[in-house]
Amino acid sequence: MNREYVEELCRKAAQAKFAVQECTAQKKNEVLEHAADLLTRETDNILAANAEDVTKAEADGMKPAMVDRLTLSKERIAQMAEGLREVAALPDPVGELLDDWTLANGLRIRKVRVPLGVIGIIYESRPNVTADAFALTFKSGNAVVLKGGSDAIRSNEAIIEILRRALEDLGVTKDAACLIDSTDRADTGVFLEQRQTVDVLIPRGSAGLISYVVRESKIPVIETGSGNCHIYVDADADLQKAIPIILNAKTQRTGVCNAAESLVVHESVKDAFLPMLSDAMHRAGVKLYADDRSRVLLPYAEAATEEDYGREYLDLMLSVKTVSSLEEAIEHINRYHTKHSDCIITENQASADLFQRLVDSACVYVNASTRFTDGFEFGFGAEIGISTQKLHARGPMGLKELTSYKYLLNGNGQVRA
Amino acid sequence: MNREYVEELCRKAAQAKFAVQECTAQKKNEVLEHAADLLTRETDNILAANAEDVTKAEADGMKPAMVDRLTLSKERIAQMAEGLREVAALPDPVGELLDDWTLANGLRIRKVRVPLGVIGIIYESRPNVTADAFALTFKSGNAVVLKGGSDAIRSNEAIIEILRRALEDLGVTKDAACLIDSTDRADTGVFLEQRQTVDVLIPRGSAGLISYVVRESKIPVIETGSGNCHIYVDADADLQKAIPIILNAKTQRTGVCNAAESLVVHESVKDAFLPMLSDAMHRAGVKLYADDRSRVLLPYAEAATEEDYGREYLDLMLSVKTVSSLEEAIEHINRYHTKHSDCIITENQASADLFQRLVDSACVYVNASTRFTDGFEFGFGAEIGISTQKLHARGPMGLKELTSYKYLLNGNGQVRA
């Protein structure tokens, strides 16, 4: 364990946050553009470092899907550089005047958007997160402390060195971007204790990583990512509309948090709807796990267990549950979902309204695919993750969601009576 | 330990949150008005229950200041009732449309203000918090789970019984207001684990209680209350303006989080200013703890230790530190403050601007007393506490700060390409 090293690194970031906060939008954009140029120019060095990680991972028996996430290519590095340029092109959220009023005694109160300060990001073996997370946290005026997966350590070292050089070349302290350069798991534990210097922690990665961080962190955490998304086919659904929405939400991309994982069907439409569903899902290669009432209409389905309703399959699999009422559907969804995204298919306005009010998710849909829960689709121009908690930010998090606010109070001698 | 009892109570509140969320503003106001009537009508019963607590506390040797906080009177109960009526008179924050846009494909996205869900409040021996916290959490559409101090258990039981009766009389589930009716400290530990049912936890009370909750909670916490507030007298200060501001911030009320605890003085004004300060503070009975450079000008001052600069005295005591520059003042404040409220006294606009940008507090003042950091003074009409963290809400928290938002997405078959 390298306690002193981690603590010192976080302290340096806490000192650097003031310099980042003082950067003009133009300075920040210049840093991001320059970092993009350097990433492109240093492609060979990054690939060499990445090859070391990949060789070691393969020797250690890492699964091919994981090796793919770890592996960089010329194209992937070009995408990282392009990502930095896209963030540079976004408006600067810092300094926005959110409110402005004057008390009867003449004391003026302004509420202004400010950076959070120091953001910690904990992630796994995708080295592109190193550049992506830096771009978003820096543009929103924050210093960042990154802790990537051990498997990607050489790649992350190569990338952070370039980001820090870009900062330094433009006269900004390089401690605005810090990497905990360690493969010792205990150092992550030390990182989670740095409440005095780190303002917020955002874990990015598997459900296991996120729940570890939520459980152990002494720093406030924004929980992201886990999506057990439901689609409910109401008694008043347009069944022709339902199939393409479900197909899109389930199969357009399966390994993502906004993909549908569970289908809830009102019993009054099950006879008409489930055979249609069965055909469409069978053709798309989707395995169904269904309750007894629906399974008689789904020739290829297996029996759903209680566990199926709580699962985020992230695969061509879908659970099916029949309900007797809209209320039962809402109750079922609120019991099993992860508060991410859920949808009702209905032509009944009152049912749509009730569903949108009572389903306790960040994004509640009527007649559209859940796949739109995404910072880019929302028009935020960027995304650090999808928050599934209710404090601070909820749903897709862009640049504004990486800021806080402060009150500026200007007087001329006001005292309290 | 009563694990099952605590878990069951939180589950009941999580179920009740939907009923609260569905209450109209009028219904909520009726409940609050009725609760106020019942509190007044049941004054004698509340006083009898409170007398049991007070008798036990005195027998246990509780300090008189603490006994005073615990003790209710006819007037204090009338104040509690009046507090409920004041909250009823405030506008309902729930349902506010925060944003509304339509994607190119026709998918409409609305961002609406919604309740947080279930709020947990952990507090000490002030029984009035039971009614106050209920009023604010209920009006903002939330269910609440309360855990008060063991010393106030009979008083809290009497008050919660009345609040629950008021809910029931108006047809709202009484589980919208739950009290963990236990004096077993281990039950607080169980409460802190209820992340599945409780959305946010707000501790109210001593620094010890707050740091315990921050350290142990698995539920997201809003940290409130601790205020080591600074006033900096700049080189360009109007010294005549400084004295009344400092007197007000230090002495108008000493036991509160927005009182000043530390004075920072630019060396170029110390010869003119410190003798004025010494007189004023001596007359007001304020003890000074000063560094060597200032102590020669402060005949009654004692030597400040490093510890003094970090202390929230909550008493007629003030630390004094001399600095050589505005930058040193900002650095000193950012090292020792609790990110609550800090002030600069200056006539120099550039110095005021820099101070307001770089001091990392919820409220940064120019030429006014820090005592205005208060939900009522801000015009919020209510206050659950002063947040000293940067996630979610910062500074005074009123009704809006007890809400979250959700996205409502309405389409007619949109799928992602």
Short mmCIF file of N, CA and C in Angstrom, two decimals, chain B residues 249-395:
data_model
loop_
_atom_site.label_atom_id
_atom_site.label_comp_id
_atom_site.label_asym_id
_atom_site.label_seq_id
_atom_site.Cartn_x
_atom_site.Cartn_y
_atom_site.Cartn_z
N ALA B 249 -21.20 39.28 13.13
CA ALA B 249 -20.94 37.89 12.72
C ALA B 249 -20.47 37.05 13.91
N LYS B 250 -19.75 37.68 14.85
CA LYS B 250 -19.23 36.93 16.00
C LYS B 250 -20.23 36.85 17.15
N THR B 251 -20.95 37.94 17.43
CA THR B 251 -21.66 37.98 18.72
C THR B 251 -23.18 38.00 18.63
N GLN B 252 -23.76 38.21 17.43
CA GLN B 252 -25.21 38.34 17.40
C GLN B 252 -25.87 37.07 17.88
N ARG B 253 -25.22 35.92 17.55
CA ARG B 253 -25.60 34.63 18.11
C ARG B 253 -24.37 33.74 17.96
N THR B 254 -23.90 33.16 19.04
CA THR B 254 -22.59 32.49 18.96
C THR B 254 -22.69 30.99 18.66
N GLY B 255 -23.79 30.37 19.00
CA GLY B 255 -23.85 28.91 18.90
C GLY B 255 -24.32 28.40 17.55
N VAL B 256 -24.21 29.22 16.52
CA VAL B 256 -24.76 28.85 15.21
C VAL B 256 -23.65 28.69 14.17
N CYS B 257 -23.97 27.94 13.12
CA CYS B 257 -22.93 27.58 12.17
C CYS B 257 -22.49 28.74 11.29
N ASN B 258 -23.30 29.80 11.17
CA ASN B 258 -22.90 30.92 10.32
C ASN B 258 -22.24 32.07 11.09
N ALA B 259 -21.91 31.83 12.36
CA ALA B 259 -21.17 32.82 13.14
C ALA B 259 -19.70 32.79 12.73
N ALA B 260 -19.03 33.95 12.79
CA ALA B 260 -17.61 34.01 12.45
C ALA B 260 -16.78 33.38 13.56
N GLU B 261 -15.74 32.67 13.16
CA GLU B 261 -14.86 32.01 14.14
C GLU B 261 -13.42 32.45 13.99
N SER B 262 -13.10 33.09 12.86
CA SER B 262 -11.70 33.43 12.63
C SER B 262 -11.61 34.73 11.83
N LEU B 263 -10.63 35.55 12.22
CA LEU B 263 -10.40 36.82 11.55
C LEU B 263 -9.03 36.77 10.89
N VAL B 264 -8.97 37.20 9.64
CA VAL B 264 -7.70 37.24 8.91
C VAL B 264 -7.48 38.71 8.53
N VAL B 265 -6.27 39.22 8.82
CA VAL B 265 -6.02 40.66 8.64
C VAL B 265 -4.79 40.88 7.76
N HIS B 266 -4.94 41.76 6.77
CA HIS B 266 -3.78 42.11 5.95
C HIS B 266 -2.81 42.95 6.77
N GLU B 267 -1.51 42.63 6.66
CA GLU B 267 -0.53 43.29 7.53
C GLU B 267 -0.49 44.81 7.34
N SER B 268 -0.86 45.28 6.15
CA SER B 268 -0.76 46.72 5.91
C SER B 268 -1.80 47.52 6.68
N VAL B 269 -2.84 46.86 7.20
CA VAL B 269 -3.84 47.61 7.99
C VAL B 269 -3.82 47.21 9.46
N LYS B 270 -2.92 46.32 9.83
CA LYS B 270 -3.00 45.81 11.21
C LYS B 270 -2.75 46.89 12.26
N ASP B 271 -1.84 47.81 11.97
CA ASP B 271 -1.55 48.82 12.99
C ASP B 271 -2.75 49.73 13.24
N ALA B 272 -3.47 50.04 12.18
CA ALA B 272 -4.65 50.90 12.35
C ALA B 272 -5.85 50.10 12.86
N PHE B 273 -5.96 48.86 12.39
CA PHE B 273 -7.20 48.13 12.64
C PHE B 273 -7.22 47.35 13.96
N LEU B 274 -6.12 46.70 14.30
CA LEU B 274 -6.18 45.78 15.44
C LEU B 274 -6.51 46.47 16.76
N PRO B 275 -6.00 47.69 17.01
CA PRO B 275 -6.42 48.35 18.25
C PRO B 275 -7.93 48.62 18.29
N MET B 276 -8.51 48.98 17.15
CA MET B 276 -9.97 49.17 17.08
C MET B 276 -10.67 47.85 17.41
N LEU B 277 -10.17 46.78 16.78
CA LEU B 277 -10.76 45.46 17.00
C LEU B 277 -10.67 45.07 18.48
N SER B 278 -9.49 45.29 19.05
CA SER B 278 -9.26 44.89 20.44
C SER B 278 -10.29 45.54 21.36
N ASP B 279 -10.49 46.82 21.20
CA ASP B 279 -11.48 47.54 22.02
C ASP B 279 -12.87 46.94 21.85
N ALA B 280 -13.28 46.81 20.59
CA ALA B 280 -14.65 46.36 20.31
C ALA B 280 -14.88 44.95 20.85
N MET B 281 -13.90 44.08 20.66
CA MET B 281 -14.07 42.69 21.12
C MET B 281 -14.02 42.62 22.64
N HIS B 282 -13.15 43.41 23.24
CA HIS B 282 -13.06 43.40 24.69
C HIS B 282 -14.39 43.84 25.31
N ARG B 283 -14.96 44.89 24.73
CA ARG B 283 -16.26 45.37 25.23
C ARG B 283 -17.35 44.32 25.06
N ALA B 284 -17.25 43.54 23.99
CA ALA B 284 -18.28 42.52 23.72
C ALA B 284 -17.99 41.21 24.43
N GLY B 285 -16.88 41.16 25.15
CA GLY B 285 -16.57 39.94 25.90
C GLY B 285 -16.03 38.81 25.04
N VAL B 286 -15.47 39.16 23.87
CA VAL B 286 -14.94 38.13 22.98
C VAL B 286 -13.46 37.91 23.26
N LYS B 287 -13.07 36.66 23.55
CA LYS B 287 -11.66 36.33 23.76
C LYS B 287 -10.98 36.13 22.41
N LEU B 288 -9.76 36.68 22.29
CA LEU B 288 -9.03 36.57 21.02
C LEU B 288 -7.86 35.60 21.17
N TYR B 289 -7.63 34.81 20.10
CA TYR B 289 -6.47 33.91 20.04
C TYR B 289 -5.70 34.30 18.79
N ALA B 290 -4.54 34.92 18.98
CA ALA B 290 -3.90 35.60 17.86
C ALA B 290 -2.49 35.10 17.60
N ASP B 291 -2.03 35.28 16.36
CA ASP B 291 -0.65 34.93 16.03
C ASP B 291 0.28 36.02 16.56
N ASP B 292 1.58 35.75 16.54
CA ASP B 292 2.52 36.66 17.19
C ASP B 292 2.48 38.06 16.59
N ARG B 293 2.39 38.14 15.26
CA ARG B 293 2.43 39.46 14.61
C ARG B 293 1.27 40.35 15.04
N SER B 294 0.12 39.76 15.28
CA SER B 294 -1.03 40.59 15.65
C SER B 294 -1.12 40.76 17.17
N ARG B 295 -0.54 39.81 17.90
CA ARG B 295 -0.75 39.83 19.35
C ARG B 295 -0.12 41.07 20.01
N VAL B 296 0.93 41.58 19.40
CA VAL B 296 1.55 42.77 19.99
C VAL B 296 0.62 43.97 19.98
N LEU B 297 -0.41 43.90 19.11
CA LEU B 297 -1.38 45.00 19.03
C LEU B 297 -2.69 44.66 19.73
N LEU B 298 -2.74 43.49 20.35
CA LEU B 298 -3.98 43.02 20.97
C LEU B 298 -3.70 42.69 22.44
N PRO B 299 -3.83 43.67 23.31
CA PRO B 299 -3.39 43.48 24.70
C PRO B 299 -4.07 42.32 25.42
N TYR B 300 -5.32 42.00 25.07
CA TYR B 300 -6.03 40.96 25.82
C TYR B 300 -5.94 39.58 25.16
N ALA B 301 -5.26 39.51 24.03
CA ALA B 301 -5.28 38.25 23.27
C ALA B 301 -4.34 37.20 23.86
N GLU B 302 -4.72 35.94 23.68
CA GLU B 302 -3.82 34.84 23.98
C GLU B 302 -3.17 34.36 22.68
N ALA B 303 -2.13 33.56 22.82
CA ALA B 303 -1.45 33.04 21.62
C ALA B 303 -2.32 31.97 20.95
N ALA B 304 -2.45 32.09 19.65
CA ALA B 304 -3.21 31.10 18.88
C ALA B 304 -2.32 29.89 18.61
N THR B 305 -2.90 28.71 18.73
CA THR B 305 -2.19 27.50 18.30
C THR B 305 -2.71 27.16 16.91
N GLU B 306 -2.02 26.26 16.24
CA GLU B 306 -2.46 25.75 14.94
C GLU B 306 -3.91 25.27 15.03
N GLU B 307 -4.22 24.65 16.15
CA GLU B 307 -5.56 24.09 16.36
C GLU B 307 -6.65 25.16 16.35
N ASP B 308 -6.30 26.35 16.87
CA ASP B 308 -7.30 27.42 16.94
C ASP B 308 -7.87 27.75 15.56
N TYR B 309 -7.02 27.70 14.54
CA TYR B 309 -7.49 28.11 13.21
C TYR B 309 -8.51 27.13 12.62
N GLY B 310 -8.47 25.90 13.12
CA GLY B 310 -9.42 24.92 12.63
C GLY B 310 -10.67 24.79 13.50
N ARG B 311 -10.74 25.57 14.57
CA ARG B 311 -11.84 25.37 15.53
C ARG B 311 -13.10 26.14 15.22
N GLU B 312 -14.24 25.45 15.40
CA GLU B 312 -15.53 26.12 15.37
C GLU B 312 -15.88 26.35 16.84
N TYR B 313 -15.55 27.58 17.35
CA TYR B 313 -15.70 27.81 18.80
C TYR B 313 -17.16 27.73 19.25
N LEU B 314 -18.06 28.27 18.46
CA LEU B 314 -19.48 28.35 18.87
C LEU B 314 -19.60 29.04 20.23
N ASP B 315 -18.78 30.07 20.42
CA ASP B 315 -18.68 30.73 21.71
C ASP B 315 -18.08 32.13 21.48
N LEU B 316 -17.97 32.93 22.54
CA LEU B 316 -17.40 34.28 22.40
C LEU B 316 -15.87 34.18 22.31
N MET B 317 -15.40 33.57 21.25
CA MET B 317 -13.97 33.37 21.01
C MET B 317 -13.72 33.56 19.52
N LEU B 318 -12.53 34.11 19.20
CA LEU B 318 -12.23 34.41 17.80
C LEU B 318 -10.73 34.25 17.59
N SER B 319 -10.32 33.55 16.54
CA SER B 319 -8.89 33.47 16.25
C SER B 319 -8.53 34.60 15.29
N VAL B 320 -7.26 35.04 15.37
CA VAL B 320 -6.79 36.16 14.54
C VAL B 320 -5.48 35.75 13.86
N LYS B 321 -5.39 36.01 12.57
CA LYS B 321 -4.20 35.64 11.80
C LYS B 321 -3.83 36.81 10.88
N THR B 322 -2.57 37.18 10.87
CA THR B 322 -2.10 38.23 9.97
C THR B 322 -1.53 37.59 8.71
N VAL B 323 -1.80 38.20 7.56
CA VAL B 323 -1.26 37.69 6.29
C VAL B 323 -0.61 38.82 5.52
N SER B 324 0.25 38.45 4.57
CA SER B 324 1.01 39.45 3.81
C SER B 324 0.37 39.78 2.47
N SER B 325 -0.66 39.02 2.10
CA SER B 325 -1.27 39.27 0.79
C SER B 325 -2.67 38.67 0.76
N LEU B 326 -3.45 39.14 -0.23
CA LEU B 326 -4.78 38.57 -0.47
C LEU B 326 -4.67 37.08 -0.76
N GLU B 327 -3.67 36.71 -1.56
CA GLU B 327 -3.49 35.30 -1.92
C GLU B 327 -3.24 34.44 -0.69
N GLU B 328 -2.43 34.98 0.24
CA GLU B 328 -2.16 34.21 1.46
C GLU B 328 -3.44 34.07 2.29
N ALA B 329 -4.25 35.12 2.29
CA ALA B 329 -5.53 35.05 3.02
C ALA B 329 -6.42 33.96 2.44
N ILE B 330 -6.53 33.94 1.11
CA ILE B 330 -7.38 32.93 0.45
C ILE B 330 -6.87 31.53 0.75
N GLU B 331 -5.54 31.38 0.69
CA GLU B 331 -4.96 30.06 0.95
C GLU B 331 -5.22 29.62 2.39
N HIS B 332 -5.04 30.54 3.32
CA HIS B 332 -5.29 30.24 4.74
C HIS B 332 -6.75 29.81 4.94
N ILE B 333 -7.65 30.58 4.37
CA ILE B 333 -9.09 30.28 4.54
C ILE B 333 -9.42 28.92 3.92
N ASN B 334 -8.94 28.70 2.70
CA ASN B 334 -9.24 27.40 2.06
C ASN B 334 -8.63 26.22 2.81
N ARG B 335 -7.58 26.48 3.58
CA ARG B 335 -7.00 25.37 4.35
C ARG B 335 -7.84 25.04 5.59
N TYR B 336 -8.35 26.08 6.26
CA TYR B 336 -8.96 25.84 7.58
C TYR B 336 -10.48 25.89 7.60
N HIS B 337 -11.11 26.43 6.58
CA HIS B 337 -12.56 26.61 6.66
C HIS B 337 -13.31 25.30 6.45
N THR B 338 -14.62 25.35 6.63
CA THR B 338 -15.45 24.16 6.42
C THR B 338 -16.33 24.33 5.18
N LYS B 339 -15.94 25.26 4.28
CA LYS B 339 -16.66 25.47 3.02
C LYS B 339 -18.08 25.97 3.26
N HIS B 340 -18.28 26.67 4.36
CA HIS B 340 -19.62 27.15 4.72
C HIS B 340 -19.76 28.60 4.24
N SER B 341 -19.23 29.59 4.98
CA SER B 341 -19.39 31.01 4.65
C SER B 341 -18.13 31.76 5.04
N ASP B 342 -17.62 32.58 4.12
CA ASP B 342 -16.45 33.38 4.40
C ASP B 342 -16.64 34.75 3.76
N CYS B 343 -15.98 35.77 4.34
CA CYS B 343 -16.24 37.16 3.92
C CYS B 343 -14.95 37.94 3.74
N ILE B 344 -14.93 38.83 2.76
CA ILE B 344 -13.85 39.81 2.62
C ILE B 344 -14.42 41.20 2.88
N ILE B 345 -13.66 41.99 3.65
CA ILE B 345 -14.01 43.40 3.81
C ILE B 345 -13.03 44.18 2.94
N THR B 346 -13.53 44.79 1.89
CA THR B 346 -12.66 45.53 0.98
C THR B 346 -13.46 46.53 0.17
N GLU B 347 -12.77 47.60 -0.26
CA GLU B 347 -13.39 48.54 -1.20
C GLU B 347 -12.82 48.33 -2.60
N ASN B 348 -11.96 47.32 -2.74
CA ASN B 348 -11.28 47.06 -4.01
C ASN B 348 -12.04 45.97 -4.78
N GLN B 349 -12.61 46.35 -5.91
CA GLN B 349 -13.45 45.43 -6.68
C GLN B 349 -12.68 44.21 -7.16
N ALA B 350 -11.44 44.43 -7.61
CA ALA B 350 -10.64 43.30 -8.13
C ALA B 350 -10.35 42.30 -7.02
N SER B 351 -10.05 42.81 -5.83
CA SER B 351 -9.78 41.91 -4.69
C SER B 351 -11.04 41.15 -4.30
N ALA B 352 -12.17 41.85 -4.31
CA ALA B 352 -13.44 41.20 -3.98
C ALA B 352 -13.73 40.08 -4.98
N ASP B 353 -13.54 40.35 -6.26
CA ASP B 353 -13.80 39.36 -7.30
C ASP B 353 -12.92 38.11 -7.12
N LEU B 354 -11.63 38.35 -6.92
CA LEU B 354 -10.71 37.22 -6.77
C LEU B 354 -11.09 36.37 -5.55
N PHE B 355 -11.39 37.04 -4.46
CA PHE B 355 -11.78 36.35 -3.23
C PHE B 355 -13.04 35.51 -3.48
N GLN B 356 -14.02 36.10 -4.13
CA GLN B 356 -15.28 35.37 -4.37
C GLN B 356 -15.09 34.19 -5.32
N ARG B 357 -14.15 34.34 -6.27
CA ARG B 357 -13.90 33.21 -7.18
C ARG B 357 -13.15 32.08 -6.50
N LEU B 358 -12.13 32.43 -5.71
CA LEU B 358 -11.20 31.40 -5.25
C LEU B 358 -11.50 30.83 -3.87
N VAL B 359 -12.28 31.51 -3.06
CA VAL B 359 -12.63 30.92 -1.78
C VAL B 359 -13.71 29.86 -2.02
N ASP B 360 -13.41 28.65 -1.59
CA ASP B 360 -14.20 27.47 -1.98
C ASP B 360 -15.32 27.19 -0.96
N SER B 361 -16.18 28.19 -0.76
CA SER B 361 -17.27 28.06 0.21
C SER B 361 -18.61 28.12 -0.47
N ALA B 362 -19.63 27.62 0.22
CA ALA B 362 -21.00 27.71 -0.29
C ALA B 362 -21.41 29.16 -0.46
N CYS B 363 -21.03 30.02 0.50
CA CYS B 363 -21.42 31.44 0.46
C CYS B 363 -20.17 32.30 0.66
N VAL B 364 -19.89 33.15 -0.32
CA VAL B 364 -18.71 34.01 -0.21
C VAL B 364 -19.19 35.46 -0.23
N TYR B 365 -18.89 36.18 0.85
CA TYR B 365 -19.42 37.51 1.09
C TYR B 365 -18.40 38.61 0.78
N VAL B 366 -18.92 39.76 0.39
CA VAL B 366 -18.15 40.99 0.36
C VAL B 366 -18.89 42.01 1.24
N ASN B 367 -18.22 42.51 2.26
CA ASN B 367 -18.74 43.59 3.12
C ASN B 367 -20.12 43.33 3.72
N ALA B 368 -20.32 42.13 4.26
CA ALA B 368 -21.57 41.87 4.99
C ALA B 368 -21.33 40.74 5.98
N SER B 369 -22.19 40.67 6.98
CA SER B 369 -22.06 39.65 8.02
C SER B 369 -22.38 38.26 7.47
N THR B 370 -21.61 37.27 7.91
CA THR B 370 -21.84 35.87 7.47
C THR B 370 -23.15 35.31 8.01
N ARG B 371 -23.78 36.02 8.92
CA ARG B 371 -25.00 35.52 9.55
C ARG B 371 -26.18 35.41 8.58
N PHE B 372 -26.02 35.92 7.35
CA PHE B 372 -27.14 35.82 6.39
C PHE B 372 -27.25 34.45 5.71
N THR B 373 -26.27 33.59 5.94
CA THR B 373 -26.35 32.24 5.35
C THR B 373 -27.41 31.44 6.10
N ASP B 374 -28.62 31.50 5.60
CA ASP B 374 -29.78 31.00 6.33
C ASP B 374 -30.94 30.94 5.34
N GLY B 375 -31.66 29.83 5.34
CA GLY B 375 -32.77 29.67 4.40
C GLY B 375 -33.82 30.75 4.51
N PHE B 376 -34.09 31.20 5.73
CA PHE B 376 -35.11 32.24 5.91
C PHE B 376 -34.60 33.58 5.40
N GLU B 377 -33.35 33.93 5.77
CA GLU B 377 -32.75 35.18 5.30
C GLU B 377 -32.66 35.20 3.77
N PHE B 378 -32.36 34.05 3.17
CA PHE B 378 -32.26 33.96 1.72
C PHE B 378 -33.63 34.10 1.05
N GLY B 379 -34.69 33.97 1.83
CA GLY B 379 -36.03 34.06 1.26
C GLY B 379 -36.60 32.72 0.83
N PHE B 380 -35.98 31.61 1.28
CA PHE B 380 -36.49 30.29 0.90
C PHE B 380 -37.72 29.91 1.72
N GLY B 381 -37.96 30.64 2.82
CA GLY B 381 -39.15 30.40 3.63
C GLY B 381 -39.02 29.23 4.57
N ALA B 382 -37.93 28.49 4.48
CA ALA B 382 -37.75 27.31 5.32
C ALA B 382 -36.30 26.88 5.18
N GLU B 383 -35.88 26.00 6.08
CA GLU B 383 -34.51 25.49 5.98
C GLU B 383 -34.39 24.17 6.70
N ILE B 384 -33.83 23.19 6.01
CA ILE B 384 -33.57 21.89 6.66
C ILE B 384 -32.13 21.84 7.14
N GLY B 385 -31.29 22.76 6.66
CA GLY B 385 -29.88 22.79 7.07
C GLY B 385 -29.06 23.55 6.04
N ILE B 386 -27.77 23.70 6.34
CA ILE B 386 -26.83 24.36 5.42
C ILE B 386 -25.88 23.29 4.92
N SER B 387 -25.93 23.00 3.64
CA SER B 387 -25.04 21.98 3.09
C SER B 387 -23.63 22.54 2.95
N THR B 388 -22.64 21.76 3.44
CA THR B 388 -21.25 22.17 3.28
C THR B 388 -20.53 21.26 2.29
N GLN B 389 -21.30 20.43 1.56
CA GLN B 389 -20.67 19.65 0.50
C GLN B 389 -21.08 20.22 -0.85
N LYS B 390 -20.53 19.68 -1.92
CA LYS B 390 -20.79 20.30 -3.23
C LYS B 390 -21.72 19.49 -4.11
N LEU B 391 -21.97 18.23 -3.74
CA LEU B 391 -22.92 17.45 -4.52
C LEU B 391 -24.34 17.85 -4.15
N HIS B 392 -25.21 17.84 -5.15
CA HIS B 392 -26.63 18.12 -4.96
C HIS B 392 -26.83 19.57 -4.53
N ALA B 393 -27.07 19.82 -3.27
CA ALA B 393 -27.34 21.19 -2.82
C ALA B 393 -26.16 21.74 -2.06
N ARG B 394 -25.96 23.04 -2.17
CA ARG B 394 -24.87 23.72 -1.49
C ARG B 394 -25.46 24.91 -0.75
N GLY B 395 -25.01 25.16 0.46
CA GLY B 395 -25.54 26.30 1.22
C GLY B 395 -26.92 26.00 1.78
#
